[in-house]
Amino acid sequence: MTSRMQVLCFVTIIVIQIIQCTCTFDLSSSNKDVVWTVENENKSITVPGTVPGGIYTDLQNANIITDVLEGFNDVLTRWVAYDSWTYTSKFKLKPKHLKYAISNLVLEGVDTVAFLEFNGNPIGWTNNMFVRYVFDIRQYLKVGENELVLNFVSPVEAAKARSDKHFTAPNCVPSVYNGECHVNQLRKMQASFSWDWGPAFPSVGLWKNASIEFHNGALIRNVRTFTEKSESHWSLRIIASLESGLPRSEIKGYLSATLSVNAHQSLTVGRMLDVQAGEDGAAEAKINMTISANVVSLWWPNGFGEQPLYDLNIFFSNDAENGEMSHKLLKIGFRTIELVENDAYTIFGNKTAGQGLTFYFKVNGYPIFMKGSNWIPANILPELGSDKNTVDNLLLAARDAHMAMLRVWGGGVYESDYFYQKCDELGILIWQDFLFACSMYPADKDFLESVKTEVEQQVKRLQYHPSIAVWAGNNENEVALRGNWYMTQTQFERYKQEYVKLYVDTIKPIVESYDPSRRYLVSSPSNGKKSEEDGYIAQNPYDPHYGDTHYYNYLADNWDANIYPQTRFASEYGFQSFPSLKTMRTATNNTEDFSLYSKYSKHRQHSPNGNTNIRIQIKKHLKLDSDDKKYFEKFVFYSQITQAMAMKTETEFYRQSQADWYTMGALYWQLNDVWQAPSWSGIEYGGKWKMLHYFAKRFFAPVLISPRLTLTGDVDVYLINDRFVPIIDANIIVDVFNWTSLTPVSTKSYPANVNPLSSKKQGSIVIWDKDKKDELFLRFSLEYDCVKSSPENYIFPVALKSVKGLGKPNIQIHVTKSSKDLNNEMLYEVTITTDSVILFLWLESDIHGHFIDNGLIVAQPSTQVDFLAKVSTNAEEIKRGITYQYYINT
Ligand SMILES: *[C@@H]1O[C@H](CO)[C@@H](O)[C@H](O)[C@H]1NC(C)=O
Ligand SMILES: *[C@@H]1O[C@H](CO)[C@@H](O)[C@H](O)[C@H]1NC(C)=O
Ligand SMILES: *[C@@H]1O[C@H](CO)[C@@H](O)[C@H](O)[C@H]1NC(C)=O
Ligand SMILES: *[C@@H]1O[C@H](CO)[C@@H](O)[C@H](O)[C@H]1NC(C)=O
Ligand SMILES: *[C@@H]1O[C@H](CO)[C@@H](O)[C@H](O)[C@H]1NC(C)=O
Ligand SMILES: *[C@@H]1O[C@H](CO)[C@@H](O)[C@H](O)[C@H]1NC(C)=O
């Protein structure tokens, strides 16, 4: 049966390819038969246009403007956003193109407000960047040359015009953002009018593909899949959305689904279909499949198992003329996921930690602590955000740092199909916000209608991905209203009503109808179920007993675990740092810019008091004299140290708190960057890892020995275990070091154990003479089955600026070619020898490539780090190209 099935599929696939290339006319720039131009309002500028693309990229390619991320170009190029641009394409059609019953112009993404004409005829408006637009253009088609024109309205003007009619707070972004106002009025990437980590580039253009679809019968637009597990099998429900293009038309034909399973077998189910399309020309067709549980394997989040994906081929062959066939290929996974909000007293009794509700994800029946970060758009220009290299690099970096979840934040975009596919492959679960952030939003009829279409389309597009874990209505809008962030208190009732209208009455039922398999949270942060009971605007949306929280505190000592409040799930927390000088130099080479107080530095820091907050934090821990000759260089480096240590402390606090509070998630803010500027990111624009990302690789390790310095000066030691097997009869080794020596003053061993998927406090230790704390530090390691199974961890009992005896190390570096093979890439072993302790040893190389580990605490004479070269080189060259920095009290 299997082999016959495969032959059958093979034949049908060939047929489809022939039909596909005759029934879609590609309007993207990759089609050489289409010419796009773009022109400004007074026609002083006419340059080639690109699709997918955008106005800033096109003007850059035409040398009208230079690299938009250099210097002050974000404001120097702002005129682009105030002008009106017209994109025009010309292309020739053949007689065969006019023979179809349906000829639709399909625009996958238009950014944002545009008036469209086809061959001189008005065909409609667009006003939502996240909607796929379809225009019936059959009556306007001609043999020979055809012309499509998109007249874009300045987004800044469009936002203002809507605000004049439907003002909704806030009035504008803070002036330090150098941004534009009223982006909440537009269904456009909210960060494109600036953010506290990014510049404003209010772009226009076709940021996704465009085409003309020709067909006679119905085609498959998208497919949703629902998997449900019982004892011995999986039920797979498949819902195909069919589009005929004609209202109330009859859709007749044969629908089939073929699932490839383990051992090269496949299962096929098919059925005749005869349904009537709705007013919108669309209909849904369902197929059920039952799959024996032993022919598919479970899909797991990164770090918890494999990510097997199975091909699901859906075919629809129309009974209509020419026997047209439509096809979709999905790669699906088999897993269950549940967001559990149960009475917490079942875990802790009901005194303190046991009040309220739990908030955790259960995957395949197991409670899993979600380690990860927050994703902002990969590029400030939306057309570049889906670049495969960029997406790969960022997602692989997340994978390598043991992340199992990323939150796609509400001020960005619904990411590309490629992004979610990659997350499926890597096991990175997605917390998907709907795209509303840090603002009140309008709730007039036009706005709500547009949002309805957007949400319906996006849920239908993304629903089948096993990586998607949860939907959330918005970012921080519940707490912004409750906390009166935008002076809305006098109109609280109005804004509350609009809030409910948008996220509860409009979005929620759509999500729950198209995707009943996942939880829809109204906001992040929120108290989850409790916020819903409290009328959606909770008294305290940050209540530690419910839902998720966002926590920022720039003034307290961020290296002190005792400052952090408990939470069920930390979905945002962070601290800023500067990008490396190397990354900064891709934006400026002016010597005077490289100062904390330069016009340039002020321009790039959007967080009010941002540099002061970093300075205060550095000052608490590190010695840095304002008259130091290398002040700026050191400030940059120290900002990365303080950020990494702050995030290490806070993240480990949350991981430890799985034991104390049933905290079950730590997603720090933020994974990536859109430009070369101070921000909360762990990865710089361009892809270079900050010290934070190297730290994340260690503080998110599956098994972690994690000490906490308490207010009394004792040390609580936790053992954290993200594996499915318990740790029994392990030993925690505590080495007490004198800062003056690489030989421990003393070493003690304590027994340790912890259940699977748990954190456990192993006890409290008091080791030192409290008067001598400034002479000592502690190193923690885990001995288990005679292997070191946790990264080493450290406690520095006093601020580093106050320690006694930390000397200048003599460092020697030796490089050899590694015998280990890493996907045929060139791996080199870099051996560092030292005669004294080195703090935060930071290695850099001028050879293209990266260190596998960095930002090291070195407390032994010899340390080895691998360097992965991306170009052909040799050990001698690498050795010559290595530079390093470290922290020392001088
Ligand atoms: C046309 O528009 C450009 C860009 O907005 C502007 O710089 C130029 O002065 C305008 N030219 C005329 C003749 O109005
Ligand atoms: C856009 O269209 C081009 C040309 O048809 C195609 O190669 C590319 O895969 C499409 N991109 C997406 C994201 O569908
Ligand atoms: C598929 O299964 C669901 C329940 O799992 C049932 O409600 C539905 O009627 C079935 N559909 C078809 C087409 O058999
Ligand atoms: C704790 O639980 C007990 C037993 O269910 C109940 O009587 C008591 O009211 C609860 N206390 C609180 C503070 O919820
Ligand atoms: C600054 O100089 C470096 C090294 O020469 C160069 O690679 C970089 O492109 C320059 N940056 C700018 C903004 O010109
Ligand atoms: C640390 O080493 C220094 C220099 O050897 C010594 O003077 C000091 O007493 C030592 N401190 C402790 C607490 O062992």
XYZ file of C-alpha atoms and ligand atoms in Angstrom, residues 40 42 44-45 79 83, ligand 1:
20
model
C 7.820 60.835 -4.993
C 6.525 66.133 -6.998
C 11.755 64.968 -8.445
C 12.819 61.402 -7.635
C 11.688 63.487 4.786
C 6.615 62.519 1.207
C 10.202 67.778 -4.266
O 10.267 66.946 -3.105
C 11.566 66.794 -2.566
C 11.544 65.689 -1.510
O 10.493 65.812 -0.608
C 12.037 68.131 -2.048
O 13.320 68.011 -1.492
C 12.065 69.118 -3.213
O 12.381 70.393 -2.731
C 10.723 69.165 -3.936
N 10.894 69.922 -5.187
C 10.018 70.834 -5.589
C 10.327 71.488 -6.881
O 9.045 71.139 -4.923
